[in-house]
Amino acid sequence: MIELKKLSKVFDTGKGALTAVDDVDLSIAAGEIFGIIGYSGAGKSTLIRLLNGLEKPSSGSVVINGQNITAIKGSELRKARQKVSMIFQHFNLLWSRTVKENIEFPLEIAGVPKNKRDARVLELVELVGLKGRENAYPSQLSGGQKQRVGIARALANEPEVLLCDEATSALDPQTTDSILELLVDINKRLGLTIVLITHEMHVIRKICHRVAVMEGGRVVELGDVLQVFQSPKAEITKRFVAQVTDTEDSQETIKNLRKLYPTGELVKLVFVGDQTEQPILTQLIRKYPVDVNIVQGNIAHTQRGAYGTLVLQMKGSAQEISEALAYLNAESVQTEVMSNG
């Protein structure tokens, strides 16, 4: 569906060259929700502008549905852009227009007859959950409602790709979740390919199938979201995963337990997919004469399955603990000894 090949973008800042995107190769499947995560300056915003043709690459290509959009211009590029829509962090609505008028604006530009515009707007208002608010102005809407208008407007011309540029960064957590759930629903109903850029791992965890982690203009890690949560490789990826799986309280607890139980072991367990539903810990206690104290744990749900972490304080002989850990590893549970007695 989307192929980025050796894609680079270099800006002339007047003080020298700045490489915003550096030799990126990516393949995004049709109907996939694909996340791109990175901190400020990682190059993700430039990358998304290359995807919709707002920026021309310094080298490399962007191919969408077999069409190389980096090799076209003028009316041909404008036509291609109609198949790649975008929603923004700050909504970018027309404040003098109602909800209905904002949604139909791209249809007006495309020359769609009024009767067809009206029918399409009604359909989209229903889809994004704004029925009854058609005649409201943006100033009368909440942040979440404004973003729903932005999504409906982006869908007006029936695009094949929806780009989301930090689309939930200006929203509170509860509203963020409702918008993410709407995007998942749209993806399932319409089979729409969604490319989402963010600096929040919660967003990636909630809705994305796969993720690319960017740093310094390069993709430093790429994979299935559940796989990345289970085994993050790059240091920056580990920091992002920690946003969702670790808390300061749990780290403080671990530090305190190291002092309180110097002869025990602190062990972090990682459960993935069906493992989160199995009574593995119960079986461990029955099989091995070790004392187990649950320190901290949580389960995060991704589009590909659940991911759980559990920190245990284990007491017993070195051999007993070693055998217990071997059992967990045999059950495909990742273990990490976090303290030594």
Short mmCIF file of C-alpha atoms in Angstrom, two decimals, residues 70-318:
data_model
loop_
_atom_site.label_atom_id
_atom_site.label_comp_id
_atom_site.label_asym_id
_atom_site.label_seq_id
_atom_site.Cartn_x
_atom_site.Cartn_y
_atom_site.Cartn_z
CA THR A 70 7.34 12.08 -5.52
CA ALA A 71 7.45 11.94 -9.32
CA ILE A 72 4.21 13.83 -10.04
CA LYS A 73 3.11 17.45 -9.73
CA GLY A 74 0.36 19.91 -10.60
CA SER A 75 -3.15 18.56 -11.11
CA GLU A 76 -1.93 14.97 -10.95
CA LEU A 77 -0.46 15.56 -7.48
CA ARG A 78 -3.63 17.35 -6.31
CA LYS A 79 -5.70 14.38 -7.46
CA ALA A 80 -3.39 11.94 -5.64
CA ARG A 81 -3.64 14.02 -2.45
CA GLN A 82 -7.42 13.51 -2.39
CA LYS A 83 -6.71 9.88 -1.55
CA VAL A 84 -4.44 10.86 1.36
CA SER A 85 -6.25 12.88 4.03
CA MET A 86 -4.91 14.32 7.24
CA ILE A 87 -6.09 15.29 10.72
CA PHE A 88 -4.15 17.68 12.92
CA GLN A 89 -3.27 18.34 16.55
CA HIS A 90 -5.09 21.69 16.62
CA PHE A 91 -8.01 20.62 14.39
CA ASN A 92 -7.52 23.32 11.65
CA LEU A 93 -11.26 23.96 11.36
CA LEU A 94 -12.86 26.95 9.63
CA TRP A 95 -14.22 28.91 12.59
CA SER A 96 -16.82 30.84 10.58
CA ARG A 97 -18.38 27.61 9.30
CA THR A 98 -20.70 25.17 11.06
CA VAL A 99 -19.91 21.49 11.60
CA LYS A 100 -21.84 20.62 8.44
CA GLU A 101 -20.10 23.32 6.41
CA ASN A 102 -16.66 22.30 7.63
CA ILE A 103 -17.24 18.68 6.65
CA GLU A 104 -18.57 19.53 3.19
CA PHE A 105 -15.78 22.02 2.42
CA PRO A 106 -13.49 19.50 0.64
CA LEU A 107 -16.50 18.25 -1.31
CA GLU A 108 -17.20 21.79 -2.50
CA ILE A 109 -13.61 22.15 -3.68
CA ALA A 110 -13.90 18.81 -5.51
CA GLY A 111 -17.04 20.07 -7.31
CA VAL A 112 -19.44 17.53 -5.81
CA PRO A 113 -23.14 18.49 -6.41
CA LYS A 114 -25.01 19.85 -3.37
CA ASN A 115 -27.45 16.95 -3.04
CA LYS A 116 -24.56 14.49 -2.90
CA ARG A 117 -22.67 16.72 -0.48
CA ASP A 118 -25.63 16.81 1.87
CA ALA A 119 -26.02 13.03 1.81
CA ARG A 120 -22.32 12.48 2.42
CA VAL A 121 -22.25 14.95 5.33
CA LEU A 122 -25.19 13.24 7.05
CA GLU A 123 -23.42 9.90 6.68
CA LEU A 124 -20.19 11.25 8.15
CA VAL A 125 -21.86 13.10 11.03
CA GLU A 126 -23.46 9.80 12.04
CA LEU A 127 -20.15 7.92 11.66
CA VAL A 128 -18.20 10.22 13.99
CA GLY A 129 -20.95 10.56 16.60
CA LEU A 130 -21.95 14.20 16.03
CA LYS A 131 -25.60 13.77 15.14
CA GLY A 132 -27.54 16.79 16.39
CA ARG A 133 -24.48 19.08 16.29
CA GLU A 134 -24.50 19.74 12.52
CA ASN A 135 -25.31 23.44 12.89
CA ALA A 136 -22.93 24.18 15.77
CA TYR A 137 -19.81 26.31 15.25
CA PRO A 138 -16.34 25.15 16.35
CA SER A 139 -16.39 27.64 19.26
CA GLN A 140 -19.40 25.77 20.64
CA LEU A 141 -17.67 22.37 20.60
CA SER A 142 -15.38 20.55 23.01
CA GLY A 143 -11.88 19.53 21.93
CA GLY A 144 -13.00 15.97 21.26
CA GLN A 145 -15.96 17.16 19.18
CA LYS A 146 -13.68 19.44 17.14
CA GLN A 147 -11.40 16.50 16.38
CA ARG A 148 -14.43 14.44 15.34
CA VAL A 149 -15.28 17.20 12.85
CA GLY A 150 -11.69 17.08 11.62
CA ILE A 151 -11.93 13.32 11.14
CA ALA A 152 -15.26 13.58 9.31
CA ARG A 153 -13.85 16.30 7.02
CA ALA A 154 -10.78 14.15 6.31
CA LEU A 155 -13.05 11.26 5.29
CA ALA A 156 -15.29 13.35 3.01
CA ASN A 157 -13.56 12.45 -0.26
CA GLU A 158 -13.30 8.75 0.65
CA PRO A 159 -9.52 8.62 1.03
CA GLU A 160 -7.47 5.44 1.03
CA VAL A 161 -5.02 6.73 3.66
CA LEU A 162 -5.63 8.81 6.80
CA LEU A 163 -2.61 10.57 8.29
CA CYS A 164 -2.86 11.62 11.93
CA ASP A 165 -0.37 14.29 13.02
CA GLU A 166 -0.32 14.25 16.86
CA ALA A 167 -4.11 14.11 16.58
CA THR A 168 -4.74 13.56 20.30
CA SER A 169 -1.93 15.60 21.86
CA ALA A 170 -4.22 18.55 22.66
CA LEU A 171 -6.86 16.36 24.33
CA ASP A 172 -7.33 15.10 27.88
CA PRO A 173 -6.78 11.34 28.51
CA GLN A 174 -10.45 10.36 28.50
CA THR A 175 -11.16 12.27 25.27
CA THR A 176 -7.97 10.85 23.74
CA ASP A 177 -9.24 7.32 24.37
CA SER A 178 -12.61 8.09 22.76
CA ILE A 179 -10.91 9.49 19.63
CA LEU A 180 -8.58 6.49 19.42
CA GLU A 181 -11.57 4.14 19.71
CA LEU A 182 -13.25 6.07 16.88
CA LEU A 183 -10.16 5.64 14.68
CA VAL A 184 -10.12 1.89 15.36
CA ASP A 185 -13.83 1.72 14.46
CA ILE A 186 -13.23 3.64 11.21
CA ASN A 187 -10.31 1.38 10.36
CA LYS A 188 -12.46 -1.72 10.81
CA ARG A 189 -15.56 -0.36 9.07
CA LEU A 190 -13.88 1.25 6.09
CA GLY A 191 -10.67 -0.77 5.80
CA LEU A 192 -8.84 2.55 5.85
CA THR A 193 -5.05 2.60 6.18
CA ILE A 194 -4.10 4.87 9.09
CA VAL A 195 -0.63 6.31 9.68
CA LEU A 196 -0.33 7.97 13.06
CA ILE A 197 2.57 9.99 14.46
CA THR A 198 2.90 10.68 18.16
CA HIS A 199 5.29 11.01 21.08
CA GLU A 200 2.96 9.05 23.39
CA MET A 201 3.41 5.28 23.72
CA HIS A 202 -0.11 5.01 25.16
CA VAL A 203 -1.47 5.98 21.73
CA ILE A 204 0.69 3.36 19.97
CA ARG A 205 -0.26 0.69 22.50
CA LYS A 206 -3.96 1.47 22.23
CA ILE A 207 -4.58 1.23 18.49
CA CYS A 208 -1.52 0.47 16.32
CA HIS A 209 -0.71 -2.86 14.71
CA ARG A 210 2.94 -2.01 14.03
CA VAL A 211 5.25 0.81 15.05
CA ALA A 212 8.38 2.54 13.78
CA VAL A 213 10.53 4.31 16.38
CA MET A 214 12.38 7.37 15.04
CA GLU A 215 15.43 9.13 16.42
CA GLY A 216 17.62 11.64 14.62
CA GLY A 217 15.72 11.24 11.37
CA ARG A 218 16.23 7.47 11.23
CA VAL A 219 14.02 4.49 12.04
CA VAL A 220 15.88 2.81 14.91
CA GLU A 221 13.31 0.09 15.61
CA LEU A 222 10.41 -1.41 13.67
CA GLY A 223 8.00 -4.19 14.50
CA ASP A 224 4.69 -5.49 15.71
CA VAL A 225 3.54 -3.42 18.70
CA LEU A 226 3.21 -6.43 20.99
CA GLN A 227 6.68 -7.63 19.98
CA VAL A 228 8.19 -4.20 20.62
CA PHE A 229 6.56 -4.07 24.07
CA GLN A 230 7.86 -7.53 24.85
CA SER A 231 11.45 -7.04 23.65
CA PRO A 232 12.37 -3.39 23.00
CA LYS A 233 15.90 -3.21 21.59
CA ALA A 234 16.87 0.44 21.13
CA GLU A 235 17.37 2.53 24.29
CA ILE A 236 14.84 5.10 23.10
CA THR A 237 12.26 2.33 22.58
CA LYS A 238 12.84 1.10 26.11
CA ARG A 239 12.11 4.61 27.39
CA PHE A 240 8.88 4.78 25.40
CA VAL A 241 7.75 1.34 26.61
CA ALA A 242 8.51 2.43 30.19
CA GLN A 243 5.95 5.24 29.74
CA VAL A 244 3.24 2.57 29.76
CA THR A 245 4.68 -0.30 31.80
CA ASP A 246 6.65 1.41 34.59
CA THR A 247 5.78 4.04 37.17
CA GLU A 248 7.86 6.03 39.59
CA ASP A 249 6.00 4.34 42.43
CA SER A 250 7.00 0.87 41.25
CA GLN A 251 10.64 1.94 40.89
CA GLU A 252 10.56 3.38 44.41
CA THR A 253 8.99 0.15 45.66
CA ILE A 254 11.78 -1.87 44.07
CA LYS A 255 14.40 0.36 45.66
CA ASN A 256 12.79 -0.01 49.09
CA LEU A 257 12.40 -3.77 48.78
CA ARG A 258 16.07 -4.13 47.95
CA LYS A 259 16.73 -2.64 51.37
CA LEU A 260 13.97 -4.55 53.18
CA TYR A 261 14.71 -7.96 51.67
CA PRO A 262 18.45 -8.11 50.99
CA THR A 263 18.42 -11.93 50.98
CA GLY A 264 15.57 -12.25 48.47
CA GLU A 265 15.36 -11.78 44.72
CA LEU A 266 13.28 -9.21 42.91
CA VAL A 267 12.14 -10.71 39.62
CA LYS A 268 10.30 -9.00 36.79
CA LEU A 269 8.06 -11.26 34.69
CA VAL A 270 6.72 -10.41 31.24
CA PHE A 271 3.56 -12.13 29.97
CA VAL A 272 2.39 -11.81 26.38
CA GLY A 273 -0.87 -12.74 24.65
CA ASP A 274 -2.61 -15.85 26.02
CA GLN A 275 -0.06 -16.10 28.85
CA THR A 276 -1.82 -13.21 30.61
CA GLU A 277 -4.88 -15.44 31.07
CA GLN A 278 -3.05 -18.52 32.37
CA PRO A 279 -2.61 -19.38 36.10
CA ILE A 280 1.16 -19.66 35.71
CA LEU A 281 1.94 -18.03 39.05
CA THR A 282 -0.42 -20.40 40.89
CA GLN A 283 1.29 -23.37 39.27
CA LEU A 284 4.71 -21.95 40.20
CA ILE A 285 3.79 -21.71 43.89
CA ARG A 286 2.40 -25.26 43.88
CA LYS A 287 5.44 -26.74 42.15
CA TYR A 288 8.32 -25.00 43.95
CA PRO A 289 9.00 -24.29 47.68
CA VAL A 290 9.61 -20.57 47.23
CA ASP A 291 7.91 -17.70 49.05
CA VAL A 292 6.39 -15.26 46.57
CA ASN A 293 5.30 -11.71 47.29
CA ILE A 294 3.62 -9.70 44.49
CA VAL A 295 5.18 -6.23 44.46
CA GLN A 296 3.66 -4.58 41.40
CA GLY A 297 1.89 -5.55 38.19
CA ASN A 298 -0.22 -4.36 35.30
CA ILE A 299 -1.71 -5.53 32.02
CA ALA A 300 -1.78 -3.37 28.87
CA HIS A 301 -3.96 -4.35 25.91
CA THR A 302 -2.73 -3.86 22.34
CA GLN A 303 -4.44 -4.56 19.02
CA ARG A 304 -2.44 -7.79 18.77
CA GLY A 305 -3.07 -9.05 22.30
CA ALA A 306 -2.32 -8.34 25.95
CA TYR A 307 1.03 -7.53 27.51
CA GLY A 308 1.52 -7.92 31.25
CA THR A 309 4.34 -7.22 33.69
CA LEU A 310 4.64 -8.49 37.23
CA VAL A 311 7.35 -7.77 39.80
CA LEU A 312 7.78 -10.50 42.42
CA GLN A 313 9.88 -10.75 45.56
CA MET A 314 11.02 -14.39 45.77
CA LYS A 315 12.64 -16.01 48.81
CA GLY A 316 14.22 -19.43 48.95
CA SER A 317 17.50 -21.15 48.35
CA ALA A 318 19.51 -20.23 45.27
#
